[in-house]
Amino acid sequence: MMPKSLRILGAGKIGIQEGKKPQPNDHQILIKVVACGQNPLDVGVVGITANISEFADFYTGNTIGCDFAGIVESTGSLTTRFQPGDRVAGFVPGNLQDQGAFAEFLVTEEAFSARIPDDVSFEQAATIGVAASTAAISLYSHLNLPRRRKDPNPFKEFILVNGGSSAMGTMVIQIAKMSGAKVIALASSKNFGLVQSYGADKVFDYHDPNAVTLIKNYTDNALELVVNCVPTTETCRLICDCISPKGGKCVNLVQVDTSGAEFRKDVKFSLFMAFQVFNEAFVLGPELYAPSQELRELLADFWQEMDEDLLPKKLLKFHQLKIIQGGLEGVVESHRQMRDQRISGWKFVARISDTPGVTLLH
Ligand SMILES: NC(=O)c1ccc[n+]([C@@H]2O[C@H](COP(=O)([O-])OP(=O)(O)OC[C@H]3O[C@@H](n4cnc5c(N)ncnc54)[C@H](OP(=O)(O)O)[C@@H]3O)[C@@H](O)[C@H]2O)c1
């Protein structure tokens, strides 16, 4: 039987297809995927195909998903880090290109993968790929926090993480804490304990009308750095209100138009896509994103740290997860739940072997 993968099949449609097993080139590794994590981008790209017909043609045929955990089946002749049989996790430019994570097999570069320690499950490891990559780029490249391994001087500034209970938020909090930052976060009050368990020093409720005042008091009006994991016009406005009179920087993880007069000009908003580390330019909605050699090098170095240090020394705590019932077949329903904004403090993960007709042979 040919291996299965979950693909975009046309406007707003996804489904399981069979196809040839991919073959790694000299620089790639072939992974037998065991578990894969769902991200908002998976749902967003399918949504774009439903709403804009030219994008349906553009993305049709691409495999869904960016976060994988699996077993190395074979390695290209010029790869050096992994051996067949290694358990690894990482991220791939799924949805936008053919090699997605919701598949029995994928090929990927070894640079953005790390070995999974024996006592970590494939399901847990499938939660880290995009979130850790995006957190590292946000903090080290856009906000210039010191790298834990390279700069021993702790960074003593405040950083606000909006969306502290999101998959992105729990990763940003942990990596910012590793740099020594004083981390505050916004989340629903039911998730305060969860957000603090990832290291946030103080959490505020974004529903509380006094949140801005409380943050200004707590930071003594000295907040200058923000990672906005839930970027909307409203959250960008709230962030402007929290930032010090000296001005500041905010990384928005999705595009929001902040050019209007309602936004402070001394708050510099920036945006990037983690997929810019891969070698090809890509289109997402109306934007064309160019690859970035600088981000590529930064992230390859971060994944090496993940492999040598963060995962084996248990320095990262995984996001909570819920298993998608029915493996690849259950993804239509898990996409629906994400579209309906029913995710709070956990991530959907699929086990490939839960898919009817798929047997895990290892
Ligand atoms: N630029 C990139 O390369 C890149 C990479 C990865 C992700 N992203 C983007 O980052 C965003 C977050 O992704 P994710 O996987 O972390 O999402 P997620 O875990 O699915 O987000 C769910 C969380 O959003 C929180 N939330 C909802 N409305 C909020 C608000 N108004 N203020 C604060 N928090 C709110 C909820 O918090 P409560 O339940 O506590 O209310 C919930 O825990 C997505 O838009 C994604 O597309 C971008």
XYZ file of C-alpha atoms and ligand atoms in Angstrom:
410
model
C 0.000 0.000 0.000
C 1.185 3.539 -0.764
C 1.725 5.873 2.220
C -1.056 8.264 3.157
C -0.934 12.004 3.710
C -3.508 14.662 4.483
C -3.660 17.187 1.655
C -5.465 20.308 0.543
C -7.837 19.046 -2.151
C -9.344 22.328 -3.382
C -11.288 25.291 -2.017
C -11.687 24.684 1.743
C -11.258 20.917 1.346
C -8.783 18.535 2.948
C -8.611 14.777 2.608
C -6.362 11.735 2.816
C -4.520 10.754 -0.350
C -2.072 7.971 -1.126
C 1.163 8.731 -2.949
C 4.749 7.639 -3.448
C 7.064 7.502 -0.462
C 9.272 10.640 -0.641
C 12.992 10.119 -1.188
C 15.544 12.283 0.658
C 18.089 14.175 -1.410
C 21.723 14.351 -0.243
C 20.886 17.043 2.344
C 17.653 15.582 3.716
C 16.455 12.897 6.102
C 13.429 10.665 5.585
C 11.120 10.511 8.609
C 8.458 7.957 9.386
C 6.041 10.238 11.196
C 4.518 8.947 14.440
C 2.728 12.069 15.734
C 2.017 15.543 14.372
C 0.818 18.763 16.019
C -1.884 21.085 14.701
C -1.190 24.812 14.297
C -3.469 27.759 13.463
C -1.620 28.103 10.135
C -2.995 24.691 9.016
C -6.519 25.960 9.511
C -5.681 29.432 8.176
C -4.330 28.170 4.846
C -7.363 25.934 4.270
C -9.522 28.969 5.105
C -7.681 31.092 2.533
C -8.353 28.460 -0.155
C -12.058 28.563 0.735
C -12.274 32.346 0.513
C -9.960 33.285 -2.368
C -10.231 31.085 -5.454
C -6.755 31.771 -6.895
C -5.253 30.477 -3.633
C -7.241 27.259 -3.910
C -5.284 26.473 -7.100
C -2.063 27.660 -5.531
C -2.160 25.467 -2.404
C -4.041 22.443 -3.740
C -1.971 19.272 -3.393
C 0.102 20.548 -0.453
C 0.313 18.379 2.661
C -1.080 19.840 5.899
C 0.937 20.431 9.041
C 4.258 21.765 10.285
C 5.086 19.969 13.578
C 6.262 16.373 13.430
C 7.759 13.690 15.663
C 8.924 10.395 14.226
C 11.736 8.002 13.437
C 14.575 8.594 10.986
C 14.212 5.968 8.262
C 17.131 6.988 6.041
C 19.577 9.867 5.655
C 20.993 11.740 2.647
C 24.682 11.204 1.890
C 25.694 14.721 3.033
C 23.776 14.747 6.332
C 25.738 14.319 9.555
C 23.596 14.589 12.666
C 21.138 11.697 12.653
C 21.151 7.937 12.113
C 18.351 5.656 10.927
C 16.312 4.690 13.987
C 16.783 8.012 15.828
C 13.622 9.477 17.346
C 13.429 13.113 16.211
C 11.062 16.095 16.240
C 11.082 19.267 14.220
C 9.194 21.522 11.870
C 8.566 21.613 8.127
C 6.935 24.193 5.830
C 3.716 22.202 5.582
C 0.567 23.717 4.007
C 2.770 26.028 1.922
C 4.819 23.267 0.277
C 4.393 19.586 -0.372
C 6.237 18.212 2.682
C 3.782 18.494 5.562
C 3.686 16.755 8.937
C 0.257 15.073 8.667
C 1.663 12.210 6.631
C 3.090 8.742 7.092
C 6.442 9.924 5.693
C 8.140 13.257 5.069
C 11.575 14.455 4.021
C 13.186 17.407 5.748
C 16.468 19.193 6.306
C 18.224 18.002 9.453
C 18.944 21.588 10.610
C 15.521 22.133 12.163
C 15.173 18.827 14.030
C 16.317 17.467 17.391
C 16.539 14.048 19.026
C 13.679 13.147 21.366
C 14.854 11.880 24.786
C 13.743 8.323 25.615
C 11.359 9.457 28.356
C 9.553 11.967 26.116
C 6.643 10.675 24.032
C 6.283 11.320 20.301
C 3.017 13.109 21.101
C 4.726 15.551 23.488
C 7.561 16.115 21.039
C 5.061 16.923 18.277
C 4.080 20.111 20.157
C 7.388 21.949 19.919
C 8.413 22.524 16.278
C 6.776 25.758 15.123
C 6.272 27.188 18.609
C 9.901 26.853 19.706
C 11.191 28.105 16.347
C 8.920 31.150 16.337
C 9.631 31.938 19.983
C 13.393 31.816 19.405
C 13.221 34.129 16.373
C 10.858 36.557 18.159
C 13.051 36.856 21.229
C 16.580 36.551 19.870
C 16.214 38.291 16.509
C 13.354 40.798 16.878
C 13.689 41.724 20.568
C 17.455 41.057 20.903
C 17.282 39.028 24.114
C 20.618 37.398 24.996
C 21.073 33.718 24.044
C 21.224 31.564 27.132
C 24.268 29.600 25.915
C 26.216 32.617 24.623
C 25.648 35.494 27.007
C 25.966 34.837 30.751
C 24.586 38.268 31.707
C 20.948 37.971 32.661
C 18.563 40.246 30.848
C 16.657 42.005 33.600
C 13.991 43.800 31.575
C 10.253 43.168 31.546
C 8.679 41.348 28.643
C 4.935 40.978 28.133
C 3.576 37.853 26.441
C 0.040 38.400 25.206
C -1.699 35.048 24.831
C 0.342 33.467 27.635
C -1.728 30.251 27.579
C -1.400 29.737 23.802
C 1.025 27.147 22.412
C 3.212 30.039 21.309
C 2.847 31.818 24.633
C 4.013 28.964 26.869
C 7.123 28.570 24.689
C 7.898 32.324 24.557
C 7.570 32.522 28.353
C 10.043 29.687 28.892
C 12.649 30.937 26.446
C 12.388 34.531 27.737
C 12.892 33.226 31.291
C 16.032 31.387 30.150
C 17.424 34.783 29.130
C 16.650 36.098 32.607
C 13.754 38.402 31.619
C 10.991 39.382 34.028
C 8.041 37.801 32.242
C 4.467 38.990 32.574
C 1.587 37.544 30.569
C -2.043 38.088 29.626
C -4.440 35.120 29.684
C -7.901 34.165 30.946
C -7.966 33.875 34.733
C -8.762 30.125 34.537
C -5.284 29.692 32.943
C -3.262 31.738 35.470
C -1.883 28.617 37.199
C -0.974 27.033 33.880
C 0.818 30.157 32.625
C 2.744 30.503 35.895
C 3.756 26.843 35.676
C 5.698 27.738 32.493
C 7.569 30.443 34.402
C 5.562 33.681 34.077
C 6.272 35.912 37.070
C 2.859 37.552 36.952
C -0.295 36.968 34.881
C -3.098 39.438 34.152
C -6.574 38.760 32.766
C -7.123 40.344 29.364
C -10.876 40.498 30.130
C -10.225 42.719 33.180
C -10.950 46.392 32.337
C -8.172 47.331 34.801
C -5.534 45.147 33.106
C -3.629 48.109 31.627
C -3.453 49.944 34.961
C -2.381 46.787 36.768
C 0.395 46.144 34.219
C 1.612 49.747 34.340
C 1.731 49.597 38.148
C 3.455 46.208 38.212
C 6.132 47.278 35.715
C 6.448 50.791 37.144
C 5.614 51.988 33.613
C 8.850 50.458 32.308
C 7.520 47.814 29.885
C 9.221 48.095 26.479
C 9.112 44.590 24.950
C 6.115 42.505 23.918
C 5.456 39.290 22.016
C 1.851 39.383 20.848
C 0.778 35.777 20.239
C -2.842 36.809 19.579
C -2.472 39.800 17.273
C -5.701 41.700 16.572
C -6.490 45.418 16.393
C -7.790 45.226 19.978
C -4.762 43.424 21.438
C -2.385 45.818 19.619
C -4.272 48.774 21.122
C -4.091 47.243 24.596
C -0.348 46.647 24.157
C 0.202 50.284 23.128
C -1.533 51.309 26.357
C 0.748 49.073 28.468
C 4.060 50.185 26.960
C 6.277 52.734 28.717
C 6.160 56.433 27.670
C 9.679 55.844 26.297
C 8.200 53.616 23.552
C 8.915 49.974 22.791
C 8.840 47.021 20.417
C 6.118 44.439 19.787
C 6.450 41.310 17.653
C 3.077 40.455 16.122
C 2.890 36.823 15.049
C 0.302 37.563 12.362
C -0.271 40.639 10.226
C -2.272 43.479 11.808
C -2.480 46.919 10.241
C -1.037 49.213 12.904
C -0.528 52.209 10.585
C -3.655 54.057 11.874
C -3.613 57.106 14.131
C -4.944 55.022 17.051
C -1.563 53.263 17.339
C 1.469 54.876 18.975
C 4.251 55.712 16.573
C 6.896 55.096 19.250
C 5.825 51.436 19.446
C 7.575 49.525 16.671
C 5.482 46.541 15.513
C 7.266 43.820 13.542
C 6.232 40.596 11.819
C 8.035 37.575 10.366
C 7.101 34.041 9.384
C 9.118 31.166 10.838
C 9.031 29.513 7.371
C 11.429 32.187 6.137
C 14.207 29.895 7.431
C 13.532 27.456 4.591
C 15.260 28.152 1.310
C 12.252 28.997 -0.840
C 10.170 32.170 -0.995
C 6.476 31.553 -0.299
C 3.153 33.298 -0.562
C 0.828 33.509 2.422
C -2.405 35.370 1.723
C -1.484 38.663 0.055
C 2.186 38.618 1.158
C 5.257 37.178 -0.553
C 7.879 36.203 2.051
C 11.547 35.961 1.083
C 13.850 33.416 2.706
C 16.215 34.840 5.334
C 19.762 33.514 5.677
C 20.158 35.354 8.985
C 17.078 33.711 10.530
C 18.107 30.378 9.046
C 21.475 30.462 10.807
C 19.961 31.646 14.079
C 17.362 28.891 14.030
C 19.736 26.090 13.005
C 21.885 27.065 15.979
C 18.825 27.088 18.254
C 17.787 23.581 17.109
C 21.302 22.367 17.830
C 20.918 23.778 21.347
C 17.558 22.000 21.541
C 19.236 18.715 20.552
C 22.274 19.030 22.826
C 20.870 20.868 25.774
C 17.236 21.945 26.068
C 15.597 18.555 25.458
C 18.138 16.209 27.102
C 18.438 18.471 30.172
C 14.647 18.867 30.396
C 14.843 22.650 30.213
C 11.610 22.922 28.209
C 8.174 21.941 29.434
C 5.777 20.757 26.727
C 2.440 22.386 25.968
C -0.559 20.340 27.120
C -2.096 18.263 24.355
C -5.283 16.516 23.280
C -5.199 13.568 20.913
C -7.197 13.893 17.688
C -9.524 10.904 17.534
C -9.094 8.837 14.360
C -5.639 10.123 13.402
C -5.591 11.865 10.019
C -9.316 11.202 9.632
C -10.104 13.267 12.724
C -8.456 16.427 11.453
C -11.558 17.880 9.790
C -13.135 17.957 13.272
C -9.994 19.294 15.028
C -9.778 22.073 12.405
C -13.410 22.919 13.113
C -12.709 23.201 16.845
C -9.746 25.487 16.178
C -11.846 27.658 13.807
C -14.489 27.925 16.548
C -11.746 29.155 18.938
C -12.276 26.322 21.381
C -8.579 25.865 22.154
C -7.371 27.116 25.524
C -4.028 26.081 26.971
C -3.576 22.896 24.920
C -2.727 21.730 21.422
C -4.240 19.077 19.146
C -1.891 16.208 18.262
C -2.657 13.331 15.851
C -1.140 9.872 16.001
C -0.623 8.614 12.472
C -1.293 5.009 13.554
C -4.794 5.991 14.785
C -5.746 6.539 11.123
C -7.885 3.640 9.852
C -5.808 1.535 7.467
C -2.437 2.701 8.803
C -0.228 0.317 10.800
C 2.839 1.561 12.615
C 5.661 -0.842 11.817
C 8.607 -0.322 14.174
N 4.613 34.252 12.470
C 4.828 32.961 12.607
O 5.766 32.388 12.067
C 3.902 32.176 13.478
C 4.290 30.898 13.922
C 3.442 30.210 14.795
C 2.220 30.746 15.163
N 1.869 31.975 14.651
C 0.578 32.566 15.027
O 0.563 32.729 16.439
C -0.778 32.680 16.897
C -0.857 31.780 18.126
O -0.695 30.428 17.743
P -0.881 29.281 18.828
O -0.643 27.979 18.187
O -0.099 29.625 20.033
O -2.452 29.458 19.151
P -3.380 28.687 20.199
O -2.607 27.951 21.223
O -4.378 27.898 19.434
O -4.137 29.939 20.868
C -5.173 29.718 21.781
C -5.010 30.711 22.933
O -5.334 32.039 22.504
C -5.648 32.763 23.684
N -6.427 33.968 23.374
C -7.553 34.044 22.625
N -7.964 35.348 22.555
C -7.094 36.086 23.290
C -6.963 37.475 23.582
N -7.845 38.378 23.135
N -5.919 37.878 24.339
C -5.011 36.987 24.801
N -5.072 35.650 24.562
C -6.109 35.206 23.819
C -6.437 31.787 24.530
O -6.166 32.134 25.863
P -7.208 31.859 27.079
O -7.813 30.511 26.810
O -6.353 31.912 28.291
O -8.227 32.964 27.008
C -5.895 30.399 24.101
O -5.120 29.749 25.090
C -1.632 32.216 15.718
O -2.276 33.329 15.140
C -0.606 31.657 14.744
O -1.023 31.724 13.408
C 2.671 32.684 13.830
